Structures are given as structure tokens and as C-alpha cells.
Coordinates of C-alpha atoms in Angstrom, one line a residue:
Chain A
M281 CA -22.3 -15.4 -13.3
E282 CA -20.4 -17.5 -10.9
L283 CA -20.7 -16.7 -7.3
H284 CA -16.9 -15.9 -6.9
Q285 CA -17.3 -13.3 -9.7
L286 CA -19.7 -11.2 -7.7
T287 CA -19.0 -7.6 -6.4
I288 CA -19.7 -6.7 -2.8
H289 CA -23.0 -4.9 -3.7
E290 CA -24.3 -7.8 -5.9
L291 CA -23.6 -10.4 -3.1
H292 CA -25.1 -8.1 -0.5
A293 CA -28.3 -8.0 -2.5
L294 CA -28.5 -11.9 -3.0
L295 CA -27.7 -12.4 0.8
V296 CA -30.5 -10.0 2.0
K297 CA -32.9 -11.7 -0.5
R298 CA -31.8 -15.2 1.0
E299 CA -31.0 -16.4 -2.5
V300 CA -27.5 -17.5 -1.3
T301 CA -25.8 -18.0 2.1
S302 CA -22.5 -16.6 3.1
R303 CA -21.4 -20.2 3.7
E304 CA -22.1 -20.9 0.0
V305 CA -20.1 -17.9 -1.3
T306 CA -17.2 -18.7 1.1
E307 CA -17.1 -22.2 -0.1
A308 CA -17.3 -20.9 -3.8
L309 CA -14.4 -18.8 -3.2
Y310 CA -12.2 -21.2 -1.7
R311 CA -13.0 -23.6 -4.5
R312 CA -12.0 -20.9 -6.8
I313 CA -8.9 -20.5 -4.8
R314 CA -7.9 -24.1 -5.0
E315 CA -8.6 -23.8 -8.8
V316 CA -6.3 -20.9 -9.7
E317 CA -4.0 -20.3 -6.9
E318 CA -1.3 -22.6 -8.1
K319 CA -0.9 -20.4 -11.0
I320 CA -1.5 -17.0 -9.4
G321 CA 0.2 -17.4 -5.9
A322 CA -1.8 -14.5 -4.5
Y323 CA -2.2 -15.8 -0.9
L324 CA 0.4 -16.4 1.8
M325 CA -2.1 -17.9 4.1
L326 CA -5.8 -19.1 4.0
T327 CA -7.7 -19.0 7.1
E328 CA -10.7 -21.3 6.3
E329 CA -11.6 -22.4 9.7
K330 CA -12.2 -18.7 11.0
A331 CA -13.7 -17.8 7.7
F332 CA -16.5 -20.3 8.0
E333 CA -17.2 -19.4 11.5
Q334 CA -17.6 -15.7 10.5
A335 CA -20.0 -16.9 7.7
G336 CA -22.0 -19.0 9.9
Q337 CA -22.5 -16.0 12.3
V338 CA -23.8 -13.9 9.4
D339 CA -26.1 -16.6 8.0
R340 CA -27.6 -17.1 11.5
K341 CA -28.1 -13.3 11.7
I342 CA -29.9 -13.4 8.4
A343 CA -32.0 -16.3 9.4
R344 CA -33.1 -14.5 12.4
G345 CA -34.3 -11.7 10.3
E346 CA -31.6 -9.2 11.5
R347 CA -30.5 -6.3 9.4
I348 CA -27.1 -6.7 8.0
G349 CA -24.6 -4.2 6.8
D350 CA -22.9 -3.9 3.2
L351 CA -19.9 -6.0 4.2
A352 CA -21.8 -8.8 6.3
G353 CA -20.8 -12.4 5.0
V354 CA -18.7 -10.9 2.2
P355 CA -15.4 -12.8 1.6
L356 CA -12.4 -10.5 1.6
G357 CA -8.6 -10.9 1.4
I358 CA -6.3 -8.7 3.6
K359 CA -2.8 -7.7 2.7
D360 CA -0.3 -9.6 5.0
I361 CA 1.0 -6.2 6.3
L362 CA -2.2 -5.8 8.5
C363 CA -2.1 -7.3 12.0
T364 CA -4.7 -10.0 12.7
K365 CA -5.1 -11.2 16.2
G366 CA -3.9 -14.7 16.4
I367 CA -3.2 -15.1 12.8
R368 CA 0.3 -15.0 11.4
T369 CA 1.4 -11.6 9.8
T370 CA 4.5 -11.8 7.9
C371 CA 4.5 -8.5 6.1
G372 CA 6.2 -10.6 3.2
S373 CA 9.3 -11.0 5.2
R374 CA 11.4 -13.9 6.8
I375 CA 11.9 -11.7 9.8
L376 CA 8.3 -12.0 10.8
E377 CA 7.8 -15.5 9.4
N378 CA 6.5 -16.7 12.7
Y379 CA 5.0 -13.5 14.1
V380 CA 1.4 -13.8 15.4
P381 CA 0.0 -10.4 16.5
F382 CA -2.1 -10.5 19.6
Y383 CA -4.2 -7.5 18.4
D384 CA -6.2 -6.5 15.4
G385 CA -5.3 -3.5 13.4
T386 CA -8.0 -0.8 13.6
V387 CA -9.3 -1.5 9.9
V388 CA -9.2 -5.4 10.5
R389 CA -11.3 -4.7 13.7
R390 CA -13.6 -2.6 11.8
L391 CA -14.1 -5.2 9.1
R392 CA -14.9 -7.8 11.9
Q393 CA -17.4 -5.6 13.3
E394 CA -19.2 -5.3 10.0
D395 CA -19.2 -9.1 9.8
A396 CA -17.1 -9.4 6.8
V397 CA -15.5 -12.9 6.1
M398 CA -11.6 -13.0 6.0
L399 CA -10.3 -15.5 3.6
G400 CA -6.8 -15.1 4.2
K401 CA -3.6 -13.1 3.9
L402 CA -2.3 -11.6 0.8
N403 CA 1.3 -11.6 -0.7
M404 CA 3.3 -8.5 -1.0
D405 CA 6.7 -7.0 -1.3
E406 CA 8.6 -7.4 1.7
F407 CA 7.7 -4.5 4.1
A408 CA 5.6 -3.0 1.1
M409 CA 8.9 -2.1 -0.6
G410 CA 8.6 -2.8 -4.2
S411 CA 6.5 -2.5 -7.3
S412 CA 6.2 -6.1 -8.5
T413 CA 5.7 -8.3 -5.5
E414 CA 8.8 -10.0 -6.5
N415 CA 10.5 -8.8 -3.3
S416 CA 8.3 -11.0 -1.3
G417 CA 10.3 -13.2 1.1
F418 CA 8.1 -16.2 0.3
Q419 CA 6.9 -16.3 -3.2
I420 CA 6.1 -14.5 -6.4
T421 CA 2.5 -13.6 -7.6
R422 CA 1.6 -13.8 -11.2
N423 CA -0.7 -11.5 -13.2
P424 CA -3.9 -13.0 -14.0
W425 CA -3.9 -11.3 -17.5
D426 CA -0.6 -12.8 -18.3
L427 CA 1.1 -15.1 -16.0
S428 CA 4.6 -14.1 -17.3
R429 CA 4.1 -10.6 -15.9
I430 CA 4.1 -9.0 -12.6
P431 CA 0.8 -8.2 -10.7
G432 CA 2.4 -4.8 -9.7
G433 CA 3.3 -4.0 -6.1
S434 CA 3.5 -3.7 -3.3
S435 CA -0.1 -5.0 -2.9
G436 CA 0.3 -7.4 -5.8
G437 CA -1.4 -10.3 -4.1
S438 CA -4.3 -8.1 -3.3
A439 CA -4.8 -6.8 -6.9
A440 CA -4.2 -10.3 -8.5
A441 CA -6.6 -12.1 -6.1
V442 CA -9.3 -9.5 -6.7
A443 CA -8.6 -9.6 -10.5
A444 CA -8.5 -13.4 -10.4
D445 CA -11.8 -13.7 -8.6
E446 CA -10.1 -15.3 -5.6
C447 CA -11.6 -12.9 -3.1
I448 CA -14.6 -10.4 -3.6
A449 CA -12.5 -7.4 -2.7
A450 CA -9.3 -6.8 -0.8
L451 CA -7.4 -4.4 1.4
G452 CA -4.0 -3.1 0.4
T453 CA -1.8 -0.4 1.5
D454 CA 0.0 2.4 -0.4
T455 CA 3.2 4.3 0.4
G456 CA 4.3 5.4 -3.1
G457 CA 1.5 3.7 -5.3
S458 CA 1.4 0.3 -3.9
I459 CA -2.5 0.1 -4.3
R460 CA -2.9 2.1 -7.5
Q461 CA -0.1 0.7 -9.6
P462 CA -1.0 -3.0 -8.8
A463 CA -4.8 -2.1 -9.3
A464 CA -3.9 -0.7 -12.9
C465 CA -1.7 -3.6 -13.6
C466 CA -4.5 -6.0 -12.8
G467 CA -7.5 -4.2 -14.2
V468 CA -9.3 -3.5 -11.0
V469 CA -10.2 -0.4 -8.7
G470 CA -7.7 0.8 -6.1
M471 CA -8.0 3.9 -4.0
K472 CA -5.3 5.6 -1.9
P473 CA -7.2 7.6 0.7
T474 CA -6.1 10.9 1.9
Y475 CA -3.3 10.7 4.5
G476 CA -5.1 10.7 8.0
R477 CA -8.5 9.3 6.6
V478 CA -7.9 5.8 7.6
S479 CA -6.2 4.6 10.9
R480 CA -2.9 3.1 10.4
Y481 CA -3.0 1.4 13.9
G482 CA -1.8 -2.3 13.2
L483 CA -0.4 -1.6 9.9
V484 CA 3.3 -2.6 9.9
A485 CA 5.1 0.5 9.5
F486 CA 7.3 1.3 6.3
A487 CA 7.4 5.0 5.8
S488 CA 4.7 6.8 8.5
S489 CA 4.4 9.9 6.8
L490 CA 3.3 8.2 3.5
D491 CA 1.7 4.9 4.3
Q492 CA -2.2 4.8 4.0
I493 CA -4.6 1.7 3.9
G494 CA -7.1 1.5 1.0
P495 CA -9.6 -0.7 -0.9
I496 CA -8.9 -2.9 -4.0
T497 CA -12.0 -3.8 -5.6
K498 CA -13.9 -4.9 -8.9
D499 CA -15.9 -1.7 -9.1
V500 CA -16.3 1.8 -7.8
E501 CA -19.3 1.1 -5.9
D502 CA -17.4 -1.5 -3.9
C503 CA -14.6 1.1 -3.3
A504 CA -17.2 3.4 -1.8
I505 CA -18.5 0.6 0.4
L506 CA -15.2 -0.4 1.7
M507 CA -14.2 3.3 2.2
N508 CA -17.1 3.7 4.4
A509 CA -16.0 0.8 6.5
I510 CA -12.5 1.8 7.1
S511 CA -12.5 5.3 7.2
G512 CA -12.6 7.7 10.4
Y513 CA -10.7 8.8 13.3
D514 CA -9.0 6.3 15.6
P515 CA -7.5 7.6 19.0
Y516 CA -4.9 4.7 18.5
D517 CA -3.6 6.6 15.4
S518 CA -2.5 10.3 16.3
T519 CA -2.1 11.1 12.7
S520 CA -5.7 10.0 11.8
V521 CA -7.8 13.1 11.3
N522 CA -10.8 13.7 13.6
M523 CA -13.6 14.8 11.0
D524 CA -16.7 13.5 9.8
V525 CA -16.7 10.8 7.2
P526 CA -19.1 11.2 4.4
N527 CA -21.5 8.4 3.4
Y528 CA -19.3 7.6 0.2
K529 CA -22.1 5.7 -1.5
E530 CA -23.7 9.2 -1.9
S531 CA -20.9 10.1 -4.2
L532 CA -21.8 7.5 -6.8
I533 CA -23.3 9.9 -9.2
N534 CA -23.1 9.3 -12.9
D535 CA -22.6 12.9 -14.0
V536 CA -19.4 15.1 -14.5
K537 CA -21.0 18.0 -16.0
G538 CA -19.2 21.3 -15.2
I539 CA -16.6 19.3 -13.2
R540 CA -13.1 20.9 -14.0
I541 CA -10.4 18.2 -15.0
G542 CA -6.7 19.1 -15.0
I543 CA -4.5 17.5 -17.2
P544 CA -0.8 18.1 -16.2
D545 CA 1.8 18.3 -19.0
E546 CA 4.4 16.7 -16.7
Y547 CA 2.7 13.3 -16.6
F548 CA 2.8 12.7 -20.5
I549 CA 6.3 12.3 -20.6
E550 CA 8.7 10.8 -23.0
G551 CA 9.2 6.9 -22.5
M552 CA 5.6 6.4 -21.8
D553 CA 3.9 3.6 -23.4
A554 CA 2.1 4.4 -26.6
D555 CA -1.0 2.3 -25.5
V556 CA -1.1 3.9 -22.2
E557 CA -1.1 7.3 -23.7
R558 CA -3.9 6.4 -26.3
A559 CA -6.1 4.9 -23.4
V560 CA -5.8 7.9 -21.1
K561 CA -6.2 10.5 -23.8
E562 CA -9.5 8.5 -25.0
A563 CA -10.6 8.7 -21.4
I564 CA -10.0 12.4 -21.4
G565 CA -12.1 12.7 -24.5
L566 CA -14.9 10.9 -23.2
F567 CA -15.0 13.2 -19.9
E568 CA -15.2 16.0 -22.4
R569 CA -18.0 14.6 -24.2
W570 CA -19.9 14.0 -21.1
G571 CA -19.6 17.6 -20.1
A572 CA -16.6 18.0 -17.8
K573 CA -14.2 20.8 -18.5
I574 CA -10.8 20.0 -19.5
K575 CA -7.9 22.2 -18.7
R576 CA -4.1 21.9 -19.1
I577 CA -2.3 22.6 -16.0
S578 CA 1.3 22.3 -14.8
L579 CA 2.6 20.4 -11.9
P580 CA 6.2 21.7 -12.5
H581 CA 8.1 19.8 -9.7
T582 CA 6.8 16.4 -10.9
P583 CA 10.2 15.4 -12.3
Y584 CA 11.7 15.5 -8.8
A585 CA 9.1 13.2 -7.2
V586 CA 11.0 10.0 -7.3
A587 CA 14.3 11.4 -6.1
T588 CA 12.3 13.1 -3.3
Y589 CA 10.4 10.0 -2.4
Y590 CA 13.5 7.7 -2.3
I591 CA 15.1 9.9 0.3
I592 CA 11.9 10.4 2.5
C593 CA 10.7 6.9 2.5
T594 CA 14.2 5.2 3.1
A595 CA 14.8 7.6 5.8
E596 CA 11.6 6.8 7.5
A597 CA 12.0 3.1 6.9
S598 CA 15.4 3.0 8.4
S599 CA 14.1 4.4 11.5
N600 CA 11.0 2.2 11.5
L601 CA 12.7 -1.0 10.8
A602 CA 15.2 -0.5 13.6
R603 CA 12.7 -2.2 15.7
Y604 CA 13.5 -5.6 14.1
D605 CA 16.5 -6.5 16.3
G606 CA 15.7 -9.9 17.5
V607 CA 14.5 -8.9 21.0
K608 CA 11.0 -8.5 21.2
Y609 CA 9.3 -10.5 18.6
G610 CA 10.3 -11.9 15.2
L611 CA 13.3 -13.6 14.2
R612 CA 16.5 -14.0 16.2
S613 CA 19.4 -15.5 14.6
K614 CA 21.5 -18.2 16.4
G615 CA 25.1 -18.6 16.9
F616 CA 26.0 -15.0 17.7
R617 CA 28.7 -14.2 20.1
D618 CA 27.4 -11.0 21.5
L619 CA 24.4 -8.4 21.2
M620 CA 25.9 -6.6 18.3
E621 CA 26.2 -9.9 16.3
M622 CA 22.7 -10.8 17.4
Y623 CA 21.4 -7.6 15.7
T624 CA 23.5 -7.8 12.7
Q625 CA 23.0 -11.5 12.1
T626 CA 19.3 -11.4 12.8
R627 CA 18.9 -8.4 10.3
E628 CA 21.3 -9.8 7.7
K629 CA 19.2 -13.3 7.9
G630 CA 15.9 -11.8 8.1
F631 CA 15.8 -8.9 5.6
G632 CA 15.7 -9.4 1.8
K633 CA 17.8 -7.5 -0.6
E634 CA 15.7 -4.5 -1.3
V635 CA 14.8 -4.1 2.3
K636 CA 18.6 -3.9 3.1
R637 CA 19.2 -1.5 0.2
R638 CA 16.5 0.9 1.5
I639 CA 17.5 0.8 5.1
I640 CA 21.2 1.5 4.2
L641 CA 20.2 4.3 1.9
G642 CA 17.9 5.7 4.5
T643 CA 20.6 5.3 7.4
Y644 CA 23.1 7.2 5.0
V645 CA 20.7 10.1 4.1
L646 CA 20.0 10.7 8.0
S647 CA 23.5 10.2 9.0
A648 CA 25.6 13.1 10.6
G649 CA 26.9 15.4 7.8
Y650 CA 24.5 14.3 5.1
Y651 CA 21.1 15.1 6.9
E652 CA 20.9 18.7 5.3
A653 CA 21.9 17.7 1.8
Y654 CA 19.4 14.8 1.5
Y655 CA 16.6 14.7 4.2
R656 CA 16.2 18.5 4.8
K657 CA 16.6 19.1 1.0
A658 CA 13.8 16.5 0.0
S659 CA 11.4 17.8 2.7
Q660 CA 11.8 21.2 1.1
V661 CA 11.1 19.8 -2.3
R662 CA 7.9 18.0 -0.7
T663 CA 6.8 21.6 0.1
L664 CA 7.2 22.8 -3.4
M665 CA 5.3 19.7 -4.6
R666 CA 2.4 20.6 -2.2
S667 CA 2.3 24.1 -3.5
D668 CA 2.1 22.8 -7.3
F669 CA -1.0 20.8 -6.2
E670 CA -2.5 23.6 -4.1
E671 CA -2.2 26.0 -7.1
A672 CA -3.7 23.4 -9.4
F673 CA -6.6 22.5 -7.3
G674 CA -7.4 26.3 -7.2
Q675 CA -8.3 25.9 -11.0
V676 CA -9.6 22.2 -11.2
D677 CA -11.5 19.8 -9.1
V678 CA -9.7 16.8 -10.0
I679 CA -6.5 15.9 -12.0
L680 CA -6.3 12.8 -14.7
V681 CA -3.2 11.1 -15.3
P682 CA -1.9 7.6 -16.2
T683 CA -1.6 5.3 -13.1
A684 CA 1.7 3.9 -14.3
P685 CA 3.9 4.8 -17.6
T686 CA 3.5 1.2 -18.9
P687 CA 1.3 -1.8 -18.6
A688 CA 2.5 -4.7 -16.3
F689 CA 6.1 -5.6 -17.0
R690 CA 7.7 -9.1 -17.1
I691 CA 8.6 -11.0 -14.2
G692 CA 12.4 -10.4 -13.7
E693 CA 12.7 -7.5 -16.1
K694 CA 13.7 -5.0 -13.4
V695 CA 14.9 -7.0 -10.5
E696 CA 18.5 -6.2 -11.0
D697 CA 17.9 -2.6 -11.7
P698 CA 16.4 -0.9 -8.6
L699 CA 16.3 2.6 -10.0
Q700 CA 14.3 1.5 -13.2
M701 CA 11.8 -0.4 -10.6
Y702 CA 11.6 2.9 -8.6
L703 CA 10.8 4.7 -11.7
S704 CA 7.5 2.6 -12.5
D705 CA 6.1 4.6 -9.6
I706 CA 6.6 8.0 -11.0
H707 CA 3.1 8.7 -11.5
T708 CA 1.8 7.7 -8.2
I709 CA 4.5 9.0 -5.7
P710 CA 3.5 12.7 -5.9
V711 CA 0.1 11.7 -4.4
N712 CA 1.8 10.2 -1.2
L713 CA 4.3 13.1 -0.9
T714 CA 1.5 15.5 -0.8
G715 CA -1.0 13.4 1.1
I716 CA -3.9 13.9 -1.4
P717 CA -6.3 11.0 -2.3
A718 CA -6.3 9.2 -5.7
I719 CA -8.0 6.4 -7.3
S720 CA -6.9 4.1 -10.2
I721 CA -9.6 2.6 -12.5
P722 CA -9.4 0.5 -15.6
C723 CA -9.5 2.6 -18.7
G724 CA -8.3 0.4 -21.5
F725 CA -6.1 -2.4 -22.8
S726 CA -2.8 -2.3 -24.5
R727 CA -2.4 -4.4 -27.8
E728 CA -1.0 -7.4 -25.8
N729 CA -4.5 -7.4 -23.8
L730 CA -3.0 -5.9 -20.7
P731 CA -5.0 -3.6 -18.6
I732 CA -4.3 0.2 -18.4
G733 CA -5.1 2.4 -15.4
L734 CA -6.6 5.9 -15.2
Q735 CA -5.4 7.8 -12.0
I736 CA -7.9 10.4 -10.6
M737 CA -6.3 12.6 -7.9
G738 CA -8.4 15.1 -5.7
R739 CA -8.1 17.6 -3.0
H740 CA -7.3 16.6 0.5
F741 CA -10.5 14.6 1.8
D742 CA -12.4 15.0 -1.4
E743 CA -12.6 11.2 -2.1
G744 CA -16.3 11.8 -2.8
M745 CA -15.4 13.6 -5.7
L746 CA -12.9 10.9 -7.0
L747 CA -15.5 8.5 -6.5
R748 CA -18.0 10.6 -8.5
V749 CA -15.7 10.8 -11.6
A750 CA -14.6 7.3 -11.5
Y751 CA -18.3 6.0 -11.2
T752 CA -19.2 8.1 -14.0
F753 CA -16.5 6.7 -16.1
E754 CA -17.5 3.2 -15.2
Q755 CA -21.1 3.6 -15.7
N756 CA -20.4 4.6 -19.4
T757 CA -17.7 2.1 -20.2
D758 CA -17.2 -1.5 -19.7
F759 CA -13.4 -2.1 -19.3
H760 CA -14.2 -3.1 -15.6
L761 CA -16.3 -5.8 -16.7
K762 CA -13.6 -7.7 -18.6
K763 CA -12.3 -10.7 -16.9
P764 CA -8.6 -11.8 -17.5
P765 CA -8.1 -15.1 -19.5
I766 CA -7.5 -17.2 -16.3
A767 CA -11.4 -16.7 -15.5
Chain B
M34 CA 29.5 11.2 -3.6
K35 CA 31.3 8.2 -2.2
M36 CA 29.5 6.1 0.5
D37 CA 31.4 4.2 3.0
I38 CA 29.3 1.2 2.8
E39 CA 30.8 -0.6 5.7
K40 CA 30.3 2.2 8.1
V41 CA 26.7 2.8 7.0
A42 CA 25.8 -1.0 7.1
R43 CA 27.5 -0.9 10.6
L44 CA 25.3 2.0 11.7
A45 CA 22.2 0.1 10.3
R46 CA 23.2 -3.0 12.2
I47 CA 23.2 -5.0 8.9
E48 CA 26.0 -7.6 8.2
L49 CA 27.0 -7.6 4.6
S50 CA 28.8 -10.1 2.6
E51 CA 31.7 -9.0 0.5
E52 CA 29.7 -9.8 -2.5
E53 CA 26.7 -7.5 -1.1
K54 CA 29.1 -4.6 -0.4
V55 CA 30.2 -4.6 -4.0
T56 CA 26.7 -4.8 -5.7
L57 CA 25.0 -2.9 -3.1
G58 CA 27.6 -0.2 -3.2
N59 CA 27.1 0.1 -6.9
Q60 CA 23.4 0.3 -6.9
L61 CA 23.5 2.9 -4.1
E62 CA 25.9 5.0 -6.1
Q63 CA 23.6 5.0 -8.8
I64 CA 20.5 5.9 -6.8
L65 CA 22.5 8.6 -5.1
T66 CA 23.6 10.2 -8.4
Y67 CA 19.9 10.2 -9.4
V68 CA 18.7 11.8 -6.4
E69 CA 21.4 14.5 -6.7
Q70 CA 19.0 16.2 -9.4
L71 CA 17.3 17.7 -6.3
N72 CA 20.3 20.1 -6.1
Q73 CA 19.1 21.7 -9.3
L74 CA 16.3 23.4 -7.2
D75 CA 16.7 26.4 -5.4
T76 CA 15.1 25.7 -2.0
T77 CA 16.3 28.8 0.1
G78 CA 13.7 29.9 2.6
V79 CA 11.3 26.9 1.7
E80 CA 10.0 25.4 4.9
P81 CA 10.4 21.5 4.9
T82 CA 7.2 19.4 5.1
S83 CA 7.4 16.6 7.3
H84 CA 3.7 15.9 7.4
A85 CA 1.3 16.3 4.4
V86 CA -1.7 17.1 6.2
P87 CA -1.7 20.0 8.5
I88 CA -1.9 18.4 12.0
Y89 CA 0.5 19.9 14.3
N90 CA -0.1 18.4 17.9
A91 CA -2.4 15.5 18.5
F92 CA -3.2 15.9 22.2
R93 CA -5.0 13.5 24.4
E94 CA -6.1 13.4 28.1
D95 CA -3.2 12.4 30.5
E96 CA -5.1 9.2 31.6
T97 CA -3.8 5.9 32.4
R98 CA -5.2 2.9 30.4
P99 CA -4.3 -0.8 30.4
S100 CA -1.6 -1.9 27.9
F101 CA -1.3 -5.4 26.8
P102 CA -0.9 -8.0 29.2
R103 CA 2.8 -8.9 29.9
E104 CA 2.3 -12.7 29.4
E105 CA 0.8 -12.0 26.0
V106 CA 3.7 -9.7 24.9
L107 CA 6.5 -12.0 26.2
S108 CA 4.8 -15.0 24.6
I109 CA 5.9 -14.0 21.2
S110 CA 9.4 -13.0 22.1
P111 CA 12.6 -15.0 21.0
D112 CA 13.7 -15.5 24.5
Q113 CA 12.4 -14.6 28.0
E114 CA 12.9 -15.1 31.7
D115 CA 10.9 -14.0 34.8
G116 CA 8.7 -11.7 33.0
Y117 CA 11.6 -10.0 30.9
F118 CA 12.9 -10.1 27.5
K119 CA 16.2 -11.8 27.6
V120 CA 19.2 -10.8 25.5
P121 CA 23.0 -11.6 25.6
R122 CA 25.1 -10.1 28.4
I123 CA 25.7 -6.5 27.4
I124 CA 27.8 -5.5 30.5
E125 CA 30.9 -7.3 31.1

């Protein structure tokens, strides 16, 4: 096995035994990046100098015989939506092309405190709006399994980099599926934690009641390790929840006997890819064989999720993105005659098509006379969806569904049809609307050798149960060990 | 429902080209038609959810604490003068 192919826990073991240095691993990763990045396009920026500084610090600690944490010396990639002090943070947008934050987001600070090595900033759909990473203001990212296909989005750079071994693991963010859907498309593990589990301070806001940061990793154990590092209350984010964080490594239990698994009819719908259906049904069969109790359930309001989501997320986005006005930071257009033109031209130049589309839709649904019909209505439907899940979780411990209705689609396939693009998030959106956690793990391959993701949803703050179920699946299958042809 | 795209774009402070007004207008019409399916649901008496996890008020002690240094904040602004953000004249 090559160094760049290691997982966090494998690398940690080698570092502790002094069989390898962080510097060597960091060098191996940058070598790998130079080798494949031209084909993949996962990174918006590399931070080599700082990375080697961090690696050197860890190597000196190890040499002095100091104890090191699970992430110390481990090279990670960070989605470019997370503020990094002194390092450009573009959020995939031209409007933030030259934005250099003077502070670290809380999760970034936590990773630094853990002595993780940051390799660079990863590509994404502009302001995390998209399901294919084609909406990046800078470049597209290709799927390592098939370069003619999208890596998913919006954390497409993160998922592609992990799948192509261009980093050991990465952070992404998930507003409507932006961690899980790319993880599924690229054959890696991605978790959206419970809303409030992870601080959003220093995360560039898209839809504040839905956004959440989470790990994208090569296996479930690494997911637990990153969750340990990033979870917990933060006084700088008043929506982060002040409750104890368990040690998620203790949830890595290879046993699902007696666990009740719900299968909602509404997720096995017409238009679903046959290979996806087969892979997910086979996974369900395996869980049954391992002693889990499978139960058919119903989440009746599922068909309304996409409509609800596109009212709520655009409304929140139109408000959040009002801050890009050319005054305090970011782009300011030139050649305006007055203040109004400064605003309108800056935003015209700085925002891409999808962002404009969502801001305008959000402005409309919040505008006088329409608020009741759209935003209030959607917020009410959100309550109905919450009740669906509350009822379901009274009967079962987790819910199993496909992460996405199809494997990765082709680059360009849905660019001109926003509604079709939105519908690719149909299975992930309900999780954000209701705030519950969910994980996507690899569960098979299509006939075209594209990865398929299995999504496991759980109760609020029950990430431990998700990790246990996911870990059991992983320990007894080998889908997660397959490498894309680019490797 | 017909959206007055020029008016909404003005409210959103976004300039649109004539071509964008047409394509964006059509796409938004399509999306709005799609979201109208929510009207099939009777939501009479249903409380709206604005926050998925039940936190109601997040209080903190009313204590002052240092904010970011002014020079740092201004250092990344498009235009500044005498310790302030500088914008075009707004009062004639």
C-alpha cells in the first residue's frame, strides 16, 4: 500500500510506531496531487509551505516522545467554504476570489489544535449551491471513477480528493445533501451530523437552518475520528448545542443484532436507477442476515421535500448573501455611478447563474404578499416532515435508503435544467429539513462500475448508532476497499 | 403565478441582462410551478418549523469582549479612509 492510500487510523499507527514521518506522508500526498490533479481538479489552492510547517511540528513532537492525537500529522483537505486564517477562502465564488479571512472557523481551529496538516482548499459549487460542483466559479471537478462524470456536489472537491487519494480525509458541508451525495458518487464515506452538533462559526453561510459541517473519509472509523475532533458546543455559534459529545470510536461495534431498521416505501420510487435499487436491497438483505430487524415504514411527506427545501434554502440564501454588497470585503465592481449601481454591478459580476437564480427565487418567496403562500407554507410542511420522522423513530432505530436515486451523472447533463439537478437531492434533503444525522457509505457498484451509496438516517444526536450500523456493514463487505481506475 | 422578474431582481440588488431575464424567468416559472404542489397539503393549524432542533433562546452573559482589530477588518475592504469603509456618496 502506498502512503497516500492510507486511512487516518492506519497512518496514525505508523506515525506512533515511527515507521513514517508526517513530512514523508505530506510529501507523498503532494506527489500524488501533482500526479492526478490535472485530471481531477479537486483543489482550488494548495498550502504546501504551511503544511510542511505543521508536519514538521508533529514530527518533532513524536521525536521528543510526546503523545500525539489521532489526527496529528494527518494530511487533510478542507472545503473552501471554511474560513482559514491568512489563507484565501473563496467559497467557489468570484465575489470572494480575493477574500483572505483574518480568523479560523471553529472546526479549522480544532483541527489545528489536533495538529492535523492542511494540504489545501477544495473545490465546490459556488456558495455550496449545486449537486455536481459544476457551479464552481473557477473549475469543474471530475469523478475519479469516470472522468466524464460529476463527482457530486456541492462538496465535490472533497469527495473526489478523498476517492483519488489526494488527501487522507476531508471536511465538507451539507445543506441538502452536499456531503452525502458526493460521497455516494465517489464511493467514500460522508456524514452529515445532527444540526447543532458541529459549530458553524467560520462556515460561509448558505442556509443557516440547514447547513452543517461533516467528515468525508475512506472508511467509517476515520469518520468517527473526525467527528470526535469537530463536534461540540461553541459559544461563537448559538445554534451549536451544549451537550456532551460521546467518544465516537466507542460506537465502532461490529454487531447489529436486534437493531430495528426501517425501510420507507416513499424512497423506492419510480425513476430510480435499477442498479441503485438492487444494491440497496442487497444491503438490506445483509443486515437482515446479520440479525437486524427489518421493518417497512412510511414517511408520507417525502414527496414534498424538494419543494419545501427550495423555498426554505433560497429564502435563507437571499438573506445571507445580502452581505455581498462590495462594501466590507470581497469584490467591488468598477465603473458604477452611484451606490445602487455599485451593489447591482458587484453582484451581477460576482455571482454565478445558480446563485443568482436562488437569490432571486428566495427574494421572491419572502417578498410582500408571497411570504405566507411560500415560506410560511414550507415551514409548516417542515413540521409535518419532522412528525413523520418522530413517528418512524418510535418504531425503528435507523432508516435505510439510497443516498441518491442514480449513480454519478455525466458532466453537462443537468446544467441547463435546474429542476432536474434539484431532484438529484431528493433522498438527502429530508435529513436537513428535520435536522437529523445521516451517513452515506459505499454499498455496491453499477454495471458501469460507478459507486452506489447507502444512506443511514438516525435520531437527533444519535450519530453513534449510525456509525455502529455503518461499521458493521463495512466490516463485513469490501466495497469501501475498491479504488477508482485512476488509482 | 407570474413573477415580475425585473422587480424581484431590483429587490435582490442584482443586475440582469435582457437574455438572463428571459432564461431565468422561464426557469423560475418552472420551479415555482413545481413548488406549488405544497398547496395539495392541508396545513391548517400546523405550527411552522424554523429550526429543526428545539433550541429556543441561546442566552449569554452580557459581557463585553474584544472584537477584531479595526485595522485587520479594514485591511480586506475594497476601499477605506480614516478608519472607515468608504462607499460612494449616498446623500446629495
